[in-house]
Amino acid sequence: MTTRGDGMNPVRTALVIGGGIAGPVTALALRKAGIDATVYEAHPADQDGGAALTVAPNGLNALELIGAADAVRAAGRPVPGMAMGDGKGNRFAEFGGLPGLPASHVLARADLNRALHDHAAAHGVPIEYGKRLTGAEETAGGVTARFGDGTTATADVLVGADGIRSTVRGLIDPAAPDPEYTGLIGLGGFASGSGVTPDPDLMYFAFGARAFLGYWWTPDGRVAWFSNVPEPDAATAHASRNTPPAEWLERLRDLHADDDPGAALLRHSRAEDLFVLGGIEIMPPVPHWHRGRMVLVGDSAHAPSPSSGQGASLAIESAVELARCLRDLPGPSAAFTAYEGLRRPRVEAIAAAAARTNKEKSTGGPAGPVDPERMFGFVQRFRIDWDARVTA
């Protein structure tokens, strides 16, 4: 059902810049709020990429509000539980998910993007590809975006859902910070015939002696894995994509040689299945999320470390909360201020916790016992009340 708030809201149209995860979700949420939105994506329609990610219970709950949860579930696989241990096969903790919450879903980023794009298009959201934003001009009555192909588009507001290297962030604040390197390089692959048989309902995290390893079962019988390799030099980390996969595989086999089950998984992985994400980056706190008729959502405003398991879910939450604020408050300034007030404390707290996890990845694991409710309850039990009215 489409809702419009009290009828005083002058925001009726929106330009959503970026067609990753946050873009289609923002457009769907705005449409539910009665605001026409068009998504402008810089890459071609057939552009794929990225590794696997998790949509957590809080992200799925937010997707339910815009009718997209089933499409995302169909593109992935439920993995409700988690096991944490060291590189010698010892377990710190194992749990099957928090009571009362849906299972997290793991899926390839490309599959998530495709599911969201298809769902948005099927529900009337226009998505234009090959539209790279080069600039924007505001007037008293709207904002006009300029694209690299020479075209323009005008609407009441412009939403920057254009990722960690956001163009919109620089338009809002030319002094905005750049992404920061975490000190870890991300790599991943698949193992076949390793003899490692993970429980299909668990995702495993092993703090090895020299590198961190995560792994899980896949329906084709292989074991998917990722490794976070400590690397203090940012230039070396960013150049890691240029290292041949075969060289990386040999290095990973050495790093995990004394780890169980890391050694077996790496022995049974092939260089052609390896993907190198390069240096893992996060966004430090962004001082200005909005200016005039422009606002940030998702990774452009808050990109926590992948250690949080929350990058996609937080982007989804923020998209829905932004739509609520634009629905209920009279004008962009009030709506954007309320939106930032709702979101900033939560996303920065989760980012800080993920930064602590990154340190644990380099030091062999958590210092004390793991309490699942204490560790994940605040994050995963969060729910947005779509019907509640936002006040300034």
Tab-separated table of C-alpha atoms in Angstrom:
chain	number	residue	atom	x	y	z
A	1	MET	CA	0.000	0.000	0.000
A	2	THR	CA	1.287	3.457	-0.910
A	3	THR	CA	1.217	6.095	1.823
A	4	ARG	CA	1.878	9.804	1.715
A	5	GLY	CA	2.132	11.064	5.304
A	6	ASP	CA	0.080	14.201	6.015
A	7	GLY	CA	0.029	15.568	2.480
A	8	MET	CA	2.348	18.483	3.336
A	9	ASN	CA	5.494	16.787	2.068
A	10	PRO	CA	6.704	18.480	-1.133
A	11	VAL	CA	9.048	15.590	-2.030
A	12	ARG	CA	7.371	13.664	-4.819
A	13	THR	CA	10.285	12.573	-7.022
A	14	ALA	CA	13.817	11.278	-6.410
A	15	LEU	CA	16.964	10.463	-8.323
A	16	VAL	CA	18.751	7.448	-6.814
A	17	ILE	CA	22.388	7.352	-7.872
A	18	GLY	CA	23.831	3.841	-7.740
A	19	GLY	CA	22.332	0.466	-8.522
A	20	GLY	CA	24.127	-1.813	-6.083
A	21	ILE	CA	22.254	-2.990	-3.007
A	22	ALA	CA	21.107	0.320	-1.512
A	23	GLY	CA	19.879	1.799	-4.811
A	24	PRO	CA	17.016	-0.557	-5.715
A	25	VAL	CA	16.001	-0.899	-2.053
A	26	THR	CA	15.860	2.889	-1.660
A	27	ALA	CA	13.742	3.230	-4.794
A	28	LEU	CA	11.348	0.505	-3.631
A	29	ALA	CA	11.011	2.072	-0.194
A	30	LEU	CA	10.450	5.532	-1.676
A	31	ARG	CA	7.800	4.095	-3.972
A	32	LYS	CA	6.053	2.568	-0.963
A	33	ALA	CA	6.175	6.026	0.640
A	34	GLY	CA	4.493	7.559	-2.408
A	35	ILE	CA	7.624	9.059	-3.983
A	36	ASP	CA	8.523	8.264	-7.596
A	37	ALA	CA	12.170	7.228	-7.845
A	38	THR	CA	14.448	6.309	-10.739
A	39	VAL	CA	17.741	4.458	-10.261
A	40	TYR	CA	20.799	5.550	-12.263
A	41	GLU	CA	23.607	2.982	-12.399
A	42	ALA	CA	27.040	3.780	-13.843
A	43	HIS	CA	27.770	0.253	-15.104
A	44	PRO	CA	26.069	-1.750	-17.868
A	45	ALA	CA	23.115	-3.951	-17.018
A	46	ASP	CA	25.177	-7.141	-17.335
A	47	GLN	CA	27.908	-5.987	-14.942
A	48	ASP	CA	28.520	-8.580	-12.217
A	49	GLY	CA	31.166	-8.849	-9.543
A	50	GLY	CA	31.963	-9.261	-5.897
A	51	ALA	CA	32.120	-12.237	-3.604
A	52	ALA	CA	29.632	-13.778	-1.194
A	53	LEU	CA	27.880	-11.845	1.543
A	54	THR	CA	25.280	-12.336	4.250
A	55	VAL	CA	21.911	-10.710	4.662
A	56	ALA	CA	21.249	-10.877	8.393
A	57	PRO	CA	17.868	-11.161	10.142
A	58	ASN	CA	17.558	-7.395	10.577
A	59	GLY	CA	18.198	-6.900	6.866
A	60	LEU	CA	15.587	-9.503	5.938
A	61	ASN	CA	13.074	-7.883	8.289
A	62	ALA	CA	13.624	-4.539	6.543
A	63	LEU	CA	13.244	-6.195	3.136
A	64	GLU	CA	9.896	-7.634	4.275
A	65	LEU	CA	8.565	-4.074	4.572
A	66	ILE	CA	9.108	-3.430	0.861
A	67	GLY	CA	8.110	-6.901	-0.311
A	68	ALA	CA	11.606	-7.954	-1.406
A	69	ALA	CA	12.523	-10.525	1.248
A	70	ASP	CA	11.244	-13.553	-0.657
A	71	ALA	CA	13.185	-12.577	-3.779
A	72	VAL	CA	16.389	-12.338	-1.748
A	73	ARG	CA	15.746	-15.619	0.058
A	74	ALA	CA	15.221	-17.351	-3.284
A	75	ALA	CA	18.598	-16.095	-4.500
A	76	GLY	CA	20.511	-17.391	-1.488
A	77	ARG	CA	20.627	-20.111	1.117
A	78	PRO	CA	19.701	-19.975	4.816
A	79	VAL	CA	22.598	-20.384	7.230
A	80	PRO	CA	21.088	-19.771	10.663
A	81	GLY	CA	24.054	-20.674	12.862
A	82	MET	CA	27.679	-19.874	13.494
A	83	ALA	CA	30.707	-21.649	14.918
A	84	MET	CA	33.843	-19.863	16.118
A	85	GLY	CA	37.160	-21.469	16.896
A	86	ASP	CA	40.923	-21.392	16.456
A	87	GLY	CA	43.219	-22.884	13.848
A	88	LYS	CA	43.736	-26.062	15.862
A	89	GLY	CA	40.117	-27.193	15.641
A	90	ASN	CA	39.111	-25.925	19.096
A	91	ARG	CA	35.669	-24.257	19.392
A	92	PHE	CA	35.056	-21.005	21.260
A	93	ALA	CA	31.318	-21.061	20.607
A	94	GLU	CA	28.597	-22.601	18.479
A	95	PHE	CA	25.001	-21.443	18.225
A	96	GLY	CA	22.108	-21.905	15.846
A	97	GLY	CA	20.952	-18.311	15.548
A	98	LEU	CA	19.087	-16.043	17.929
A	99	PRO	CA	15.656	-17.309	19.043
A	100	GLY	CA	12.707	-15.774	17.250
A	101	LEU	CA	14.668	-14.421	14.287
A	102	PRO	CA	14.759	-15.576	10.658
A	103	ALA	CA	17.901	-17.299	9.442
A	104	SER	CA	20.658	-15.246	7.858
A	105	HIS	CA	21.017	-15.902	4.133
A	106	VAL	CA	24.339	-16.218	2.323
A	107	LEU	CA	24.504	-15.458	-1.378
A	108	ALA	CA	26.782	-14.081	-4.049
A	109	ARG	CA	26.761	-10.302	-4.286
A	110	ALA	CA	25.959	-10.576	-8.002
A	111	ASP	CA	22.929	-12.757	-7.210
A	112	LEU	CA	21.717	-10.295	-4.574
A	113	ASN	CA	22.103	-7.380	-6.981
A	114	ARG	CA	20.235	-9.254	-9.698
A	115	ALA	CA	17.404	-10.240	-7.354
A	116	LEU	CA	16.938	-6.672	-6.141
A	117	HIS	CA	17.124	-5.197	-9.644
A	118	ASP	CA	14.615	-7.708	-11.004
A	119	HIS	CA	12.248	-7.152	-8.085
A	120	ALA	CA	12.456	-3.368	-8.380
A	121	ALA	CA	11.875	-3.439	-12.136
A	122	ALA	CA	8.922	-5.809	-11.720
A	123	HIS	CA	7.371	-3.327	-9.287
A	124	GLY	CA	7.621	-0.330	-11.546
A	125	VAL	CA	10.998	1.154	-10.585
A	126	PRO	CA	12.841	2.510	-13.660
A	127	ILE	CA	16.554	1.600	-13.718
A	128	GLU	CA	18.824	3.315	-16.224
A	129	TYR	CA	22.263	1.807	-16.874
A	130	GLY	CA	25.447	3.420	-18.174
A	131	LYS	CA	24.652	6.623	-16.248
A	132	ARG	CA	27.788	7.782	-14.454
A	133	LEU	CA	27.160	10.873	-12.331
A	134	THR	CA	29.532	13.761	-13.026
A	135	GLY	CA	27.851	16.613	-11.154
A	136	ALA	CA	24.646	18.071	-9.741
A	137	GLU	CA	23.091	21.521	-9.422
A	138	GLU	CA	20.419	22.529	-6.951
A	139	THR	CA	17.690	25.105	-7.332
A	140	ALA	CA	14.996	26.236	-4.946
A	141	GLY	CA	12.635	23.680	-6.422
A	142	GLY	CA	14.792	20.682	-7.246
A	143	VAL	CA	18.141	19.141	-8.124
A	144	THR	CA	19.517	18.264	-11.563
A	145	ALA	CA	22.018	15.438	-12.059
A	146	ARG	CA	24.528	15.482	-14.924
A	147	PHE	CA	25.804	12.219	-16.371
A	148	GLY	CA	28.894	11.305	-18.339
A	149	ASP	CA	26.891	10.600	-21.511
A	150	GLY	CA	25.732	14.228	-21.627
A	151	THR	CA	22.212	13.623	-20.335
A	152	THR	CA	20.565	15.168	-17.273
A	153	ALA	CA	17.713	14.314	-14.917
A	154	THR	CA	15.811	16.480	-12.435
A	155	ALA	CA	13.801	15.621	-9.318
A	156	ASP	CA	12.945	16.964	-5.880
A	157	VAL	CA	15.838	15.124	-4.160
A	158	LEU	CA	18.962	13.182	-5.080
A	159	VAL	CA	19.996	10.110	-3.074
A	160	GLY	CA	23.628	8.968	-3.207
A	161	ALA	CA	23.570	5.179	-3.066
A	162	ASP	CA	26.825	5.034	-5.004
A	163	GLY	CA	29.033	3.081	-2.653
A	164	ILE	CA	32.236	3.544	-0.730
A	165	ARG	CA	33.773	5.711	-3.476
A	166	SER	CA	30.683	7.870	-3.713
A	167	THR	CA	30.599	10.797	-6.123
A	168	VAL	CA	27.601	12.220	-4.277
A	169	ARG	CA	29.524	12.285	-0.986
A	170	GLY	CA	32.073	14.596	-2.603
A	171	LEU	CA	29.325	16.837	-3.962
A	172	ILE	CA	27.786	17.159	-0.495
A	173	ASP	CA	31.148	17.791	1.160
A	174	PRO	CA	34.329	18.180	-0.897
A	175	ALA	CA	36.316	17.643	2.318
A	176	ALA	CA	34.596	14.324	3.108
A	177	PRO	CA	36.967	11.540	4.190
A	178	ASP	CA	38.138	8.815	1.862
A	179	PRO	CA	37.789	5.108	2.646
A	180	GLU	CA	40.310	3.716	5.130
A	181	TYR	CA	42.292	0.509	4.757
A	182	THR	CA	41.697	-2.002	7.578
A	183	GLY	CA	45.078	-3.754	7.503
A	184	LEU	CA	43.597	-6.906	5.970
A	185	ILE	CA	43.515	-8.335	2.442
A	186	GLY	CA	40.415	-10.305	1.441
A	187	LEU	CA	40.574	-13.465	-0.672
A	188	GLY	CA	38.220	-16.350	-1.291
A	189	GLY	CA	37.647	-19.546	-3.216
A	190	PHE	CA	36.166	-23.045	-3.221
A	191	ALA	CA	37.510	-26.408	-2.092
A	192	SER	CA	36.483	-29.731	-3.608
A	193	GLY	CA	37.228	-33.186	-2.192
A	194	SER	CA	38.934	-31.817	0.925
A	195	GLY	CA	37.232	-34.185	3.367
A	196	VAL	CA	35.962	-31.151	5.301
A	197	THR	CA	32.209	-31.559	5.846
A	198	PRO	CA	30.688	-28.424	7.391
A	199	ASP	CA	27.216	-28.534	8.899
A	200	PRO	CA	25.024	-26.857	6.223
A	201	ASP	CA	23.326	-24.794	8.949
A	202	LEU	CA	26.554	-23.229	10.220
A	203	MET	CA	29.032	-20.665	9.001
A	204	TYR	CA	32.484	-21.302	10.490
A	205	PHE	CA	35.060	-18.747	11.584
A	206	ALA	CA	38.561	-19.909	12.486
A	207	PHE	CA	41.196	-17.597	13.983
A	208	GLY	CA	44.348	-19.150	12.587
A	209	ALA	CA	47.868	-18.518	13.809
A	210	ARG	CA	48.715	-16.247	10.862
A	211	ALA	CA	45.434	-15.541	9.043
A	212	PHE	CA	41.682	-15.695	9.613
A	213	LEU	CA	39.499	-18.190	7.720
A	214	GLY	CA	35.742	-18.402	7.226
A	215	TYR	CA	34.054	-21.306	5.437
A	216	TRP	CA	30.671	-22.914	4.763
A	217	TRP	CA	29.023	-25.715	2.798
A	218	THR	CA	27.547	-25.019	-0.641
A	219	PRO	CA	24.732	-26.974	-2.336
A	220	ASP	CA	27.061	-28.222	-5.104
A	221	GLY	CA	29.114	-30.095	-2.491
A	222	ARG	CA	32.063	-27.719	-2.423
A	223	VAL	CA	33.202	-25.716	0.593
A	224	ALA	CA	33.297	-21.958	0.053
A	225	TRP	CA	35.938	-20.110	2.055
A	226	PHE	CA	37.443	-16.690	2.555
A	227	SER	CA	40.702	-15.648	4.183
A	228	ASN	CA	41.665	-12.315	5.743
A	229	VAL	CA	45.431	-11.881	5.501
A	230	PRO	CA	47.123	-9.229	7.674
A	231	GLU	CA	49.083	-6.700	5.618
A	232	PRO	CA	50.162	-3.459	7.299
A	233	ASP	CA	51.145	-1.663	4.086
A	234	ALA	CA	48.137	-0.197	2.269
A	235	ALA	CA	49.972	0.152	-1.049
A	236	THR	CA	50.897	-3.536	-0.977
A	237	ALA	CA	47.325	-4.451	-0.129
A	238	HIS	CA	45.860	-2.440	-2.981
A	239	ALA	CA	48.385	-3.953	-5.400
A	240	SER	CA	47.364	-7.453	-4.308
A	241	ARG	CA	44.806	-7.724	-7.106
A	242	ASN	CA	47.690	-7.753	-9.570
A	243	THR	CA	49.309	-10.835	-7.991
A	244	PRO	CA	48.575	-13.970	-10.066
A	245	PRO	CA	46.027	-16.242	-8.362
A	246	ALA	CA	48.468	-19.165	-8.392
A	247	GLU	CA	50.957	-17.129	-6.355
A	248	TRP	CA	48.251	-16.147	-3.905
A	249	LEU	CA	47.144	-19.733	-3.508
A	250	GLU	CA	50.665	-20.830	-2.616
A	251	ARG	CA	50.948	-18.025	-0.082
A	252	LEU	CA	47.601	-18.942	1.462
A	253	ARG	CA	48.620	-22.581	1.703
A	254	ASP	CA	51.700	-21.480	3.612
A	255	LEU	CA	49.754	-19.110	5.898
A	256	HIS	CA	47.224	-21.816	6.774
A	257	ALA	CA	49.661	-24.753	6.713
A	258	ASP	CA	49.277	-25.394	10.452
A	259	ASP	CA	45.536	-24.674	10.598
A	260	ASP	CA	42.682	-27.157	10.882
A	261	PRO	CA	40.773	-27.263	8.555
A	262	GLY	CA	42.450	-24.408	6.665
A	263	ALA	CA	45.330	-26.550	5.408
A	264	ALA	CA	42.984	-29.159	3.902
A	265	LEU	CA	40.725	-26.566	2.304
A	266	LEU	CA	43.619	-24.741	0.657
A	267	ARG	CA	45.238	-27.969	-0.584
A	268	HIS	CA	42.017	-28.798	-2.407
A	269	SER	CA	41.402	-25.361	-3.914
A	270	ARG	CA	42.315	-24.326	-7.454
A	271	ALA	CA	43.884	-21.089	-8.577
A	272	GLU	CA	41.198	-20.632	-11.259
A	273	ASP	CA	38.525	-20.550	-8.515
A	274	LEU	CA	40.363	-17.936	-6.454
A	275	PHE	CA	39.123	-14.364	-6.248
A	276	VAL	CA	41.130	-11.504	-4.762
A	277	LEU	CA	39.101	-8.697	-3.218
A	278	GLY	CA	42.241	-6.732	-2.364
A	279	GLY	CA	42.659	-4.440	0.601
A	280	ILE	CA	39.522	-4.362	2.753
A	281	GLU	CA	38.286	-0.812	3.283
A	282	ILE	CA	35.787	0.888	5.568
A	283	MET	CA	34.334	4.365	5.784
A	284	PRO	CA	35.406	6.399	8.812
A	285	PRO	CA	32.620	8.549	10.293
A	286	VAL	CA	31.320	10.843	7.549
A	287	PRO	CA	30.736	14.345	8.986
A	288	HIS	CA	27.990	15.380	6.572
A	289	TRP	CA	25.371	12.924	5.326
A	290	HIS	CA	23.288	15.541	3.539
A	291	ARG	CA	23.237	19.050	2.129
A	292	GLY	CA	20.309	20.833	0.551
A	293	ARG	CA	18.450	18.324	-1.576
A	294	MET	CA	21.164	15.649	-1.597
A	295	VAL	CA	21.590	12.814	0.914
A	296	LEU	CA	23.693	9.645	1.337
A	297	VAL	CA	22.508	6.102	1.979
A	298	GLY	CA	24.318	2.774	2.379
A	299	ASP	CA	28.076	2.448	1.911
A	300	SER	CA	28.391	6.058	0.726
A	301	ALA	CA	27.592	7.120	4.309
A	302	HIS	CA	28.507	4.062	6.390
A	303	ALA	CA	30.592	1.123	5.174
A	304	PRO	CA	31.588	-1.090	8.113
A	305	SER	CA	34.182	-3.819	7.804
A	306	PRO	CA	32.917	-7.121	6.351
A	307	SER	CA	33.717	-8.471	9.836
A	308	SER	CA	30.414	-6.955	10.945
A	309	GLY	CA	28.386	-9.165	8.613
A	310	GLN	CA	26.163	-6.100	8.362
A	311	GLY	CA	27.194	-4.057	5.325
A	312	ALA	CA	24.222	-5.100	3.187
A	313	SER	CA	21.737	-5.201	6.054
A	314	LEU	CA	22.609	-1.723	7.332
A	315	ALA	CA	22.292	-0.320	3.814
A	316	ILE	CA	18.836	-1.902	3.528
A	317	GLU	CA	17.773	-0.512	6.901
A	318	SER	CA	18.949	2.990	6.035
A	319	ALA	CA	17.109	2.963	2.723
A	320	VAL	CA	13.837	2.120	4.451
A	321	GLU	CA	14.353	4.661	7.236
A	322	LEU	CA	15.133	7.403	4.704
A	323	ALA	CA	11.856	6.692	2.914
A	324	ARG	CA	9.915	6.911	6.193
A	325	CYS	CA	11.471	10.283	6.980
A	326	LEU	CA	10.701	11.700	3.525
A	327	ARG	CA	7.155	10.369	3.842
A	328	ASP	CA	6.436	12.007	7.184
A	329	LEU	CA	8.392	15.246	7.426
A	330	PRO	CA	7.752	18.491	5.495
A	331	GLY	CA	10.698	18.904	3.182
A	332	PRO	CA	14.171	17.513	2.552
A	333	SER	CA	15.989	19.391	5.329
A	334	ALA	CA	13.782	18.104	8.139
A	335	ALA	CA	13.596	14.610	6.652
A	336	PHE	CA	17.350	14.271	6.143
A	337	THR	CA	18.123	15.570	9.641
A	338	ALA	CA	15.721	13.079	11.218
A	339	TYR	CA	17.095	10.259	9.066
A	340	GLU	CA	20.674	10.931	10.141
A	341	GLY	CA	19.566	11.120	13.767
A	342	LEU	CA	17.907	7.710	13.466
A	343	ARG	CA	20.810	6.023	11.715
A	344	ARG	CA	24.169	7.479	12.727
A	345	PRO	CA	24.376	6.128	16.322
A	346	ARG	CA	23.479	2.604	15.231
A	347	VAL	CA	25.773	2.317	12.222
A	348	GLU	CA	28.764	3.841	14.022
A	349	ALA	CA	28.348	1.494	16.991
A	350	ILE	CA	28.291	-1.522	14.662
A	351	ALA	CA	31.307	-0.230	12.726
A	352	ALA	CA	33.265	0.196	15.965
A	353	ALA	CA	32.470	-3.378	17.011
A	354	ALA	CA	33.621	-4.659	13.616
A	355	ALA	CA	36.892	-2.759	13.966
A	356	ARG	CA	37.512	-4.621	17.236
A	357	THR	CA	36.844	-7.901	15.427
A	358	ASN	CA	39.454	-6.978	12.818
A	359	LYS	CA	42.022	-6.657	15.595
A	360	GLU	CA	41.031	-10.097	16.883
A	361	LYS	CA	41.608	-11.533	13.409
A	362	SER	CA	45.217	-10.412	13.658
A	363	THR	CA	45.738	-11.588	17.243
A	364	GLY	CA	44.278	-15.092	17.284
A	365	GLY	CA	40.671	-14.595	18.354
A	366	PRO	CA	38.440	-13.128	21.062
A	367	ALA	CA	39.962	-12.542	24.481
A	368	GLY	CA	37.066	-14.036	26.429
A	369	PRO	CA	33.921	-16.180	26.145
A	370	VAL	CA	31.405	-15.407	23.409
A	371	ASP	CA	27.815	-14.586	24.426
A	372	PRO	CA	25.680	-14.739	21.252
A	373	GLU	CA	22.859	-12.588	22.591
A	374	ARG	CA	25.245	-9.934	23.850
A	375	MET	CA	27.291	-9.999	20.640
A	376	PHE	CA	24.464	-10.095	18.096
A	377	GLY	CA	21.197	-9.203	19.835
A	378	PHE	CA	21.499	-5.423	19.518
A	379	VAL	CA	22.346	-5.797	15.838
A	380	GLN	CA	20.050	-8.555	14.607
A	381	ARG	CA	16.937	-7.884	16.701
A	382	PHE	CA	16.531	-4.368	15.302
A	383	ARG	CA	13.182	-3.867	13.562
A	384	ILE	CA	11.770	-0.867	11.725
A	385	ASP	CA	8.143	0.038	12.423
A	386	TRP	CA	7.011	1.241	9.006
A	387	ASP	CA	3.647	2.428	10.300
A	388	ALA	CA	5.097	4.551	13.117
A	389	ARG	CA	5.170	8.240	12.246
A	390	VAL	CA	8.573	9.941	12.179
A	391	THR	CA	8.753	13.202	14.100
A	392	ALA	CA	11.440	15.854	13.867
